Amino acid sequence: MNSVHSATRRRLIGGAFGTALAASLSTAVARPRANEVNSWDEEFDIIIVGSGFAGLSAAYAALKDGVQKIVVLEKMEAFGGNSALCGGLMCMPMTDLQKSKGIKDDPKLMVQDMIKAGRGFNHPELCRTLAEKAHTAFPMLKECGVQFMDKVIRLGGHSAPRAHLPTNASGGGVVVPMHNWLKSHGIEFRNRVCVEEIVREGNEVKGVNVRVGYDWHDDTDRGMKSLRARLGVIVASGGWGQDREFVTATMPAYKDLECTSQPGATATMIKTLLGNGALPVMLDMFQLGPWASPDEKGAGPGSFFADYAFGEGVAIDPTTGKRFMNELADRRTRADAQLAVLAKGSAEKPNYPFTFCSEETTSHAEGFKAAYREGTVKKSETLEELCKLHGVTDIKALQAQIDEWNAIVAGKKEDPFKKPLDTKTVLKAPFYSMRLSPKLHYCMGGVSITPNAEVVDFRTLKPILGLYAAGEVTGGTHGMDRLGGCSSVDGLVFGQIAGHSAAARRR
């Protein structure tokens, strides 16, 4: 008889994504399992939990090291997690593409940027490892068939343009080709498999107990199985931004914030890791996305367009008609500045800050067409229309702000906010604008890992044998806040490291 597990229903925030990737799970009914494992239902060399950037990279690295029997487990119907939904921006210094553009950059500069954004709370070795090995992700992605745009752009808080974009400007442009390449090379993928327990004997992880046929809508399954991992278990399950209960328990101030994550971003695996003795790092720290809008669900195409509006336009406080921040500062700085503007409003009369740019910017801004079609981005033919749209009463102040910006672009005035100008675009009608409201975007904390992606035991402060982690489920690399385009690289870099580390146990 099938077992059924009851729990709080997860909040649905949109339809299924990437369903073309969904693989069939065995129809055989699994027998119920006790916590102690006397025998294993199946055995693998490496078990990977999570199918986003980190999990795919781990599979790639282990495969390259000669490991053959690898399985990637995904609890949702489709593969990719948040990685499939993100914009796909990857900040990698010293790639061939960046060098071909004549951009001066190096890992030390990226480390400086990361530490500044992280307010100095970064774990130095992890931060350096990411920056120094970021470029290694580029050839891996190309080998897996990822296509890149012929440009490298600058994101907020970065001292140089180092963000690489897949040709379709989405995480799906990375996840889909990687998934297909790995599958064609013998990697097994199983969806609707929820890891219930990590099986640990002494200081060594032996495998996992899983719920098969898992349905996240009502938290039911078709039974339990025990899977052995001869070399190791790699946890690449991502964050838990959609777990309102866990977020509230760790950071009550964020309990009512909308989240940009997919519905499967719950605290199941972080709780499992902590229960197995993993050392926690900054579990109460979360990043807010300053490019988010109240006019779209989660992080839609408007959030991508906002990066261009920030770079080539300005952000305005409606109550003053003036700029209030460096639009290319790090995310925490911008989110805090926006929250201060929002605080001037009320529930009855909100005061949403907004960003706007000229039509010239829209011609090359990814996300614009979809955001405009969906109504997140709106067109104003005149300055008067723009003011009316966003409730700006001091039209002269906004006109003066536009005049000042155009003087900055012309090199006649220094920007008081010190924003770097990679593209100098004059602000003129018609204008394209969107409202801003920060959303919970990334879990800064997680479990502690070594530079070799080994999970650290809180009792001994030594690695737990056979247990590795990579990506958002880990903490420390980015400190209190991270830069845009770095979470993807975090997963790609430490995913590879985890795969190599697990594979090395064969020796």
Coordinates of C-alpha atoms in Angstrom, one line a residue:
M1 CA 0.0 0.0 0.0
N2 CA 1.4 3.4 -0.9
S3 CA 2.5 5.6 1.9
V4 CA 1.2 9.2 2.1
H5 CA 3.0 12.0 4.0
S6 CA 0.9 15.0 5.0
A7 CA 2.3 18.5 5.6
T8 CA 1.6 22.1 4.9
R9 CA 0.5 22.7 1.3
R10 CA 3.2 24.6 -0.6
R11 CA 2.1 27.9 -2.2
L12 CA 1.6 27.7 -6.0
I13 CA 3.2 30.6 -7.8
G14 CA 3.0 29.9 -11.4
G15 CA 2.9 27.0 -13.8
A16 CA 5.4 24.2 -14.4
F17 CA 8.6 25.2 -16.2
G18 CA 10.8 23.3 -18.6
T19 CA 8.3 20.4 -18.8
A20 CA 10.0 19.1 -21.9
L21 CA 12.9 18.0 -19.7
A22 CA 10.7 15.9 -17.3
A23 CA 11.8 12.3 -17.2
S24 CA 9.7 9.3 -16.3
L25 CA 10.1 7.7 -12.9
S26 CA 9.8 4.0 -12.5
T27 CA 6.3 2.9 -12.0
A28 CA 7.3 0.2 -9.5
V29 CA 5.9 0.8 -6.0
A30 CA 8.7 1.3 -3.5
R31 CA 8.3 -0.4 -0.1
P32 CA 8.2 1.8 3.1
R33 CA 11.6 2.2 4.9
A34 CA 12.6 2.7 8.5
N35 CA 15.3 5.2 9.4
E36 CA 18.0 2.5 9.7
V37 CA 19.1 1.0 6.5
N38 CA 19.8 -2.8 6.6
S39 CA 19.8 -3.2 2.8
W40 CA 19.8 -0.8 -0.1
D41 CA 17.2 -0.7 -2.9
E42 CA 19.8 0.7 -5.4
E43 CA 23.4 1.6 -5.5
F44 CA 25.2 4.4 -7.3
D45 CA 28.7 5.8 -7.3
I46 CA 27.5 9.4 -6.7
I47 CA 24.1 10.7 -5.8
I48 CA 23.4 14.4 -6.6
V49 CA 20.4 16.1 -5.0
G50 CA 19.2 19.0 -7.2
S51 CA 19.3 19.6 -10.9
G52 CA 20.3 23.2 -11.2
F53 CA 23.6 24.8 -12.1
A54 CA 25.4 23.2 -9.1
G55 CA 24.0 19.7 -9.6
L56 CA 24.6 19.7 -13.4
S57 CA 28.2 20.9 -12.9
A58 CA 28.9 18.3 -10.3
A59 CA 27.7 15.5 -12.6
Y60 CA 29.9 17.0 -15.4
A61 CA 33.0 17.0 -13.3
A62 CA 32.5 13.5 -11.8
L63 CA 31.8 12.2 -15.3
K64 CA 35.0 13.8 -16.6
D65 CA 36.9 12.1 -13.8
G66 CA 35.7 8.7 -15.0
V67 CA 32.8 8.1 -12.6
Q68 CA 30.1 6.2 -14.5
K69 CA 27.1 5.5 -12.2
I70 CA 25.8 8.9 -11.3
V71 CA 22.1 9.8 -10.6
V72 CA 20.7 13.3 -10.3
L73 CA 17.5 13.6 -8.1
E74 CA 15.0 16.3 -8.5
K75 CA 11.8 16.6 -6.3
M76 CA 9.8 18.7 -8.8
E77 CA 8.1 17.6 -12.0
A78 CA 10.7 19.3 -14.1
F79 CA 14.4 19.8 -13.9
G80 CA 16.4 22.9 -13.3
G81 CA 15.0 24.6 -10.2
N82 CA 15.7 28.3 -9.8
S83 CA 18.5 27.9 -12.3
A84 CA 16.0 27.3 -15.1
L85 CA 14.1 30.5 -14.2
C86 CA 16.9 32.9 -13.6
G87 CA 18.3 35.4 -16.2
G88 CA 21.3 33.2 -16.8
L89 CA 23.8 36.0 -16.2
M90 CA 27.3 34.6 -15.3
C91 CA 30.1 36.9 -14.0
M92 CA 33.4 35.3 -15.0
P93 CA 36.6 37.2 -15.2
M94 CA 39.4 36.2 -17.6
T95 CA 37.3 34.2 -20.1
D96 CA 38.3 34.2 -23.8
L97 CA 35.1 36.3 -24.6
Q98 CA 35.9 38.9 -22.0
K99 CA 39.5 39.2 -23.2
S100 CA 38.4 39.5 -26.8
K101 CA 36.5 42.7 -25.8
G102 CA 39.6 44.2 -24.3
I103 CA 38.1 44.4 -20.9
K104 CA 40.6 44.7 -18.1
D105 CA 39.7 42.4 -15.2
D106 CA 41.1 39.8 -12.9
P107 CA 40.0 37.5 -10.0
K108 CA 41.5 39.8 -7.4
L109 CA 39.3 42.6 -8.5
M110 CA 36.3 40.4 -8.4
V111 CA 37.2 39.3 -4.8
Q112 CA 37.4 43.0 -3.8
D113 CA 33.9 43.6 -5.3
M114 CA 32.5 40.5 -3.6
I115 CA 33.9 41.4 -0.2
K116 CA 32.6 45.0 -0.5
A117 CA 29.1 43.7 -1.3
G118 CA 29.4 41.1 1.4
R119 CA 30.3 43.7 4.0
G120 CA 33.4 41.8 4.8
F121 CA 31.5 38.7 6.1
N122 CA 32.7 36.6 3.2
H123 CA 34.7 33.4 4.0
P124 CA 38.0 34.4 2.3
E125 CA 39.0 31.0 0.9
L126 CA 35.6 30.3 -0.6
C127 CA 35.4 33.8 -2.1
R128 CA 38.8 33.5 -3.7
T129 CA 38.1 30.0 -5.0
L130 CA 35.0 31.2 -6.8
A131 CA 36.7 34.2 -8.4
E132 CA 39.9 32.3 -9.4
K133 CA 38.0 29.3 -10.8
A134 CA 35.0 31.2 -12.4
H135 CA 36.6 31.2 -15.8
T136 CA 36.7 27.3 -15.8
A137 CA 32.9 27.3 -16.1
F138 CA 33.1 28.9 -19.5
P139 CA 34.7 26.0 -21.5
M140 CA 32.5 23.5 -19.6
L141 CA 29.4 25.3 -20.7
K142 CA 30.6 25.6 -24.3
E143 CA 31.4 21.9 -24.4
C144 CA 27.8 21.2 -23.2
G145 CA 26.4 23.2 -26.0
V146 CA 25.6 26.5 -24.3
Q147 CA 25.5 29.4 -26.8
F148 CA 26.6 32.8 -25.6
M149 CA 25.8 36.3 -26.8
D150 CA 28.8 38.2 -28.3
K151 CA 28.8 40.8 -25.4
V152 CA 29.9 41.1 -21.8
I153 CA 28.0 43.6 -19.6
R154 CA 28.5 45.2 -16.2
L155 CA 26.1 44.5 -13.3
G156 CA 25.7 46.5 -10.2
G157 CA 28.6 46.4 -7.8
H158 CA 31.1 45.0 -10.3
S159 CA 34.2 47.0 -11.1
A160 CA 34.3 45.7 -14.7
P161 CA 31.9 44.2 -17.3
R162 CA 32.1 40.5 -16.6
A163 CA 28.6 39.2 -17.0
H164 CA 28.2 36.6 -19.8
L165 CA 24.7 35.9 -21.2
P166 CA 23.3 32.8 -23.0
T167 CA 21.8 33.6 -26.3
N168 CA 18.2 33.3 -25.1
A169 CA 18.9 35.3 -22.0
S170 CA 17.6 32.8 -19.5
G171 CA 18.8 30.1 -17.2
G172 CA 17.1 27.7 -19.4
G173 CA 19.7 28.5 -22.0
V174 CA 22.2 26.9 -19.7
V175 CA 20.2 24.2 -18.0
V176 CA 18.6 22.6 -21.1
P177 CA 21.8 22.0 -23.1
M178 CA 23.7 20.9 -20.0
H179 CA 20.9 18.4 -19.1
N180 CA 20.8 17.1 -22.7
W181 CA 24.6 16.7 -22.9
L182 CA 24.9 14.9 -19.6
K183 CA 22.0 12.6 -20.4
S184 CA 23.5 11.7 -23.7
H185 CA 26.7 10.8 -21.8
G186 CA 25.0 8.4 -19.5
I187 CA 24.0 10.5 -16.5
E188 CA 20.7 9.3 -15.1
F189 CA 18.0 11.9 -14.1
R190 CA 15.0 11.1 -11.9
N191 CA 12.3 13.7 -11.2
R192 CA 9.7 13.6 -8.4
V193 CA 12.2 12.1 -5.9
C194 CA 12.3 14.0 -2.6
V195 CA 15.2 13.2 -0.3
E196 CA 13.8 12.5 3.2
E197 CA 17.0 11.6 5.0
I198 CA 20.8 11.5 4.6
V199 CA 22.0 8.2 5.9
R200 CA 25.1 8.8 8.0
E201 CA 27.1 6.1 9.9
G202 CA 29.6 7.6 12.3
N203 CA 31.4 10.3 10.3
E204 CA 30.6 9.0 6.9
V205 CA 27.6 9.4 4.7
K206 CA 26.4 6.3 3.0
G207 CA 23.4 7.3 1.0
V208 CA 19.9 8.7 1.2
N209 CA 16.3 7.7 1.9
V210 CA 13.9 9.2 -0.6
R211 CA 10.3 9.5 -1.3
V212 CA 9.5 8.5 -4.8
G213 CA 6.6 9.6 -7.0
Y214 CA 6.6 12.8 -4.9
D215 CA 3.9 15.4 -5.5
W216 CA 4.7 18.8 -4.1
H217 CA 1.2 20.1 -4.5
D218 CA -0.1 18.0 -1.6
D219 CA 3.2 16.6 -0.2
T220 CA 2.3 13.0 -1.1
D221 CA 4.4 10.1 -2.5
R222 CA 4.2 6.5 -3.6
G223 CA 6.6 5.1 -1.0
M224 CA 10.2 5.1 0.2
K225 CA 13.5 3.8 -1.2
S226 CA 17.0 3.7 0.1
L227 CA 19.8 4.6 -2.3
R228 CA 23.4 3.9 -1.5
A229 CA 26.2 6.3 -2.7
R230 CA 29.6 4.5 -2.8
L231 CA 31.6 7.7 -3.3
G232 CA 29.4 10.4 -2.0
V233 CA 26.2 12.5 -1.8
I234 CA 26.4 15.9 -3.3
V235 CA 23.6 18.3 -2.1
A236 CA 22.9 21.0 -4.7
S237 CA 19.3 21.6 -3.7
G238 CA 19.3 25.4 -3.7
G239 CA 17.7 27.9 -1.3
W240 CA 14.4 27.9 0.7
G241 CA 12.9 31.3 -0.1
Q242 CA 9.4 29.8 -0.6
D243 CA 9.4 28.2 2.8
R244 CA 7.5 31.0 4.6
E245 CA 7.7 29.2 8.0
F246 CA 11.5 28.8 7.9
V247 CA 12.1 32.3 6.6
T248 CA 9.9 33.7 9.4
A249 CA 11.7 31.7 12.0
T250 CA 15.1 32.9 10.9
M251 CA 14.3 36.5 9.8
P252 CA 10.8 37.6 11.0
A253 CA 11.2 41.0 9.3
Y254 CA 11.0 39.3 5.9
K255 CA 7.9 37.1 6.6
D256 CA 5.6 39.0 4.3
L257 CA 7.9 39.6 1.4
E258 CA 7.1 38.1 -1.9
C259 CA 9.8 35.7 -3.1
T260 CA 11.3 35.3 -6.6
S261 CA 12.0 31.5 -6.3
Q262 CA 10.2 28.6 -7.8
P263 CA 7.7 26.7 -5.5
G264 CA 10.2 23.9 -4.8
A265 CA 12.5 26.2 -3.0
T266 CA 11.7 24.9 0.5
A267 CA 13.8 24.1 3.6
T268 CA 13.7 20.3 3.3
M269 CA 17.4 19.8 2.5
I270 CA 18.8 22.5 4.8
K271 CA 16.9 20.9 7.7
T272 CA 18.2 17.5 6.7
L273 CA 21.8 18.7 6.5
L274 CA 21.5 20.4 9.9
G275 CA 20.0 17.2 11.3
N276 CA 23.1 15.4 10.2
G277 CA 25.4 17.7 12.0
A278 CA 26.3 20.2 9.3
L279 CA 27.6 23.5 10.6
P280 CA 25.2 26.4 9.8
V281 CA 26.4 29.7 8.5
M282 CA 24.3 32.9 8.6
L283 CA 20.9 31.3 8.2
D284 CA 19.2 34.6 9.0
M285 CA 20.7 36.5 6.1
F286 CA 18.7 36.9 2.9
Q287 CA 19.2 39.0 -0.2
L288 CA 16.5 41.2 -1.6
G289 CA 16.3 41.8 -5.4
P290 CA 16.4 45.6 -6.1
W291 CA 15.3 45.1 -9.7
A292 CA 12.0 43.4 -8.7
S293 CA 8.6 45.0 -9.5
P294 CA 5.2 44.8 -7.8
D295 CA 3.7 44.5 -11.2
E296 CA 5.0 41.0 -12.0
K297 CA 5.0 37.7 -10.2
G298 CA 8.4 36.8 -8.8
A299 CA 11.3 37.9 -11.0
G300 CA 9.9 38.2 -14.5
P301 CA 11.2 39.8 -17.6
G302 CA 11.0 43.3 -16.0
S303 CA 13.7 42.4 -13.6
F304 CA 16.0 41.7 -16.5
F305 CA 15.1 44.9 -18.3
A306 CA 15.7 46.8 -15.0
D307 CA 19.4 46.1 -15.2
Y308 CA 19.6 48.1 -18.5
A309 CA 17.4 50.9 -17.2
F310 CA 19.6 51.1 -14.2
G311 CA 22.7 51.3 -16.3
E312 CA 21.5 53.7 -19.0
G313 CA 18.7 55.6 -17.1
V314 CA 17.9 56.6 -13.6
A315 CA 15.8 55.6 -10.5
I316 CA 13.5 58.2 -9.0
D317 CA 11.7 58.8 -5.7
P318 CA 8.2 60.1 -6.7
T319 CA 7.9 62.3 -3.6
T320 CA 11.0 64.4 -4.7
G321 CA 11.2 63.7 -8.4
K322 CA 14.9 63.1 -7.8
R323 CA 17.4 60.2 -7.9
F324 CA 18.0 58.5 -4.6
M325 CA 20.7 56.0 -5.2
N326 CA 23.6 54.8 -7.4
E327 CA 21.6 52.6 -9.8
L328 CA 24.6 50.3 -10.2
A329 CA 25.5 49.9 -6.6
D330 CA 25.5 46.4 -5.0
R331 CA 22.1 44.8 -4.4
R332 CA 21.9 45.4 -0.6
T333 CA 22.7 49.1 -1.0
R334 CA 20.0 49.5 -3.7
A335 CA 17.4 47.4 -1.9
D336 CA 17.9 49.4 1.3
A337 CA 17.6 52.7 -0.6
Q338 CA 14.3 51.5 -2.2
L339 CA 12.9 50.4 1.1
A340 CA 13.5 53.9 2.5
V341 CA 11.6 55.4 -0.4
L342 CA 8.8 52.9 0.0
A343 CA 8.6 53.8 3.7
K344 CA 7.4 57.3 2.7
G345 CA 4.2 55.8 1.4
S346 CA 1.3 53.9 3.1
A347 CA -0.9 50.9 2.3
E348 CA -3.5 53.2 1.0
K349 CA -1.1 55.4 -1.0
P350 CA 2.2 53.5 -1.7
N351 CA 5.3 55.4 -2.8
Y352 CA 6.9 53.0 -5.3
P353 CA 10.3 54.2 -6.6
F354 CA 10.6 53.8 -10.4
T355 CA 13.4 53.5 -13.0
F356 CA 13.1 54.8 -16.5
C357 CA 15.2 55.1 -19.7
S358 CA 15.0 56.3 -23.3
E359 CA 13.7 54.3 -26.3
E360 CA 17.3 53.8 -27.4
T361 CA 17.9 51.5 -24.4
T362 CA 14.9 49.3 -25.2
S363 CA 16.4 48.4 -28.6
H364 CA 19.1 46.1 -27.0
A365 CA 17.7 45.4 -23.5
E366 CA 16.9 41.7 -22.8
G367 CA 13.5 41.3 -21.2
F368 CA 12.0 44.5 -22.6
K369 CA 9.6 43.1 -25.2
A370 CA 8.0 40.6 -22.7
A371 CA 8.0 43.2 -19.9
Y372 CA 6.3 45.8 -22.1
R373 CA 3.8 43.3 -23.5
E374 CA 2.9 42.2 -20.0
G375 CA 2.5 45.7 -18.7
T376 CA 5.4 45.8 -16.2
V377 CA 7.2 48.3 -18.3
K378 CA 5.1 51.3 -19.6
K379 CA 5.6 53.9 -22.2
S380 CA 5.2 57.7 -21.6
E381 CA 5.2 59.9 -24.6
T382 CA 6.0 63.0 -22.6
L383 CA 7.5 64.0 -19.3
E384 CA 4.1 65.0 -18.1
E385 CA 2.7 61.5 -18.8
L386 CA 5.7 60.0 -16.9
C387 CA 5.0 62.2 -13.9
K388 CA 1.3 61.4 -13.9
L389 CA 2.0 57.6 -14.2
H390 CA 4.2 57.6 -11.1
G391 CA 2.6 60.3 -9.0
V392 CA 5.4 62.8 -9.3
T393 CA 4.1 66.2 -8.4
D394 CA 7.3 68.2 -8.9
I395 CA 7.7 68.1 -12.7
K396 CA 10.4 70.7 -12.6
A397 CA 12.5 68.6 -10.2
L398 CA 12.3 65.6 -12.5
Q399 CA 13.1 67.8 -15.6
A400 CA 16.2 69.1 -13.7
Q401 CA 17.2 65.6 -12.9
I402 CA 17.0 64.6 -16.5
D403 CA 19.0 67.6 -17.5
E404 CA 21.7 66.7 -14.9
W405 CA 21.8 63.2 -16.2
N406 CA 22.3 64.3 -19.8
A407 CA 25.1 66.6 -18.6
I408 CA 26.8 63.7 -16.9
V409 CA 26.5 61.6 -20.1
A410 CA 28.0 64.5 -22.0
G411 CA 30.9 64.6 -19.6
K412 CA 30.0 68.1 -18.5
K413 CA 29.2 67.1 -14.9
E414 CA 30.4 64.5 -12.4
D415 CA 27.8 62.0 -11.2
P416 CA 27.1 62.7 -7.5
F417 CA 26.3 59.0 -7.1
K418 CA 29.5 57.9 -8.8
K419 CA 27.8 55.5 -11.1
P420 CA 30.0 54.0 -13.8
L421 CA 29.0 54.7 -17.4
D422 CA 29.7 51.8 -19.8
T423 CA 27.0 53.0 -22.2
K424 CA 26.3 56.7 -22.4
T425 CA 22.6 57.2 -23.4
V426 CA 20.8 60.5 -23.4
L427 CA 17.4 60.6 -21.6
K428 CA 14.7 61.9 -23.9
A429 CA 11.1 61.1 -24.6
P430 CA 9.5 58.7 -25.2
F431 CA 10.3 57.2 -21.8
Y432 CA 10.0 53.6 -20.7
S433 CA 9.6 53.0 -16.9
M434 CA 8.8 50.4 -14.3
R435 CA 7.9 50.5 -10.6
L436 CA 10.3 48.9 -8.1
S437 CA 9.8 46.9 -4.9
P438 CA 12.5 44.6 -3.5
K439 CA 11.6 40.9 -3.2
L440 CA 13.3 38.1 -1.2
H441 CA 15.6 36.6 -3.8
Y442 CA 18.5 34.6 -2.3
C443 CA 19.4 32.8 0.9
M444 CA 22.8 34.1 1.9
G445 CA 23.3 31.5 4.6
G446 CA 23.5 27.8 4.4
V447 CA 25.8 25.0 5.5
S448 CA 29.5 25.5 5.9
I449 CA 31.8 23.9 3.3
T450 CA 35.6 23.7 2.7
P451 CA 37.1 25.0 -0.5
N452 CA 36.8 21.4 -1.7
A453 CA 33.0 21.6 -1.2
E454 CA 33.1 19.2 1.8
V455 CA 30.3 19.8 4.3
V456 CA 31.7 20.7 7.7
D457 CA 30.6 18.9 11.0
F458 CA 29.6 21.4 13.7
R459 CA 31.0 19.1 16.4
T460 CA 34.5 18.5 15.0
L461 CA 34.7 21.4 12.5
K462 CA 36.1 18.8 10.1
P463 CA 34.6 17.5 6.9
I464 CA 31.9 14.8 7.0
L465 CA 33.2 12.0 4.8
G466 CA 31.2 11.5 1.7
L467 CA 29.0 14.6 2.0
Y468 CA 29.4 17.6 -0.3
A469 CA 27.4 20.7 -1.1
A470 CA 27.4 23.4 -3.7
G471 CA 25.4 26.5 -4.6
E472 CA 22.7 28.3 -2.6
V473 CA 22.4 25.6 0.0
T474 CA 25.9 26.6 1.2
G475 CA 26.8 29.8 3.1
G476 CA 29.8 32.1 3.5
T477 CA 31.1 32.6 0.0
H478 CA 29.2 35.9 -0.5
G479 CA 29.1 37.2 3.0
M480 CA 26.0 39.3 3.9
D481 CA 25.0 40.0 0.3
R482 CA 26.1 38.9 -3.1
L483 CA 26.7 40.5 -6.5
G484 CA 24.5 39.9 -9.5
G485 CA 25.6 37.1 -11.8
C486 CA 27.6 35.4 -9.0
S487 CA 25.1 32.8 -7.7
S488 CA 25.1 31.0 -11.1
V489 CA 28.9 31.0 -11.0
D490 CA 28.9 29.8 -7.4
G491 CA 26.9 26.8 -8.4
L492 CA 29.0 26.2 -11.6
V493 CA 32.3 26.4 -9.8
F494 CA 31.6 24.6 -6.5
G495 CA 29.4 22.1 -8.3
Q496 CA 32.5 21.1 -10.4
I497 CA 34.6 21.0 -7.2
A498 CA 32.1 18.8 -5.4
G499 CA 32.1 16.4 -8.4
H500 CA 35.9 16.2 -8.5
S501 CA 36.1 15.8 -4.7
A502 CA 33.6 12.9 -4.6
A503 CA 35.3 11.2 -7.6
A504 CA 38.6 11.5 -5.9
R505 CA 37.4 9.0 -3.2
R506 CA 38.0 6.2 -5.6
R507 CA 41.7 6.5 -5.0

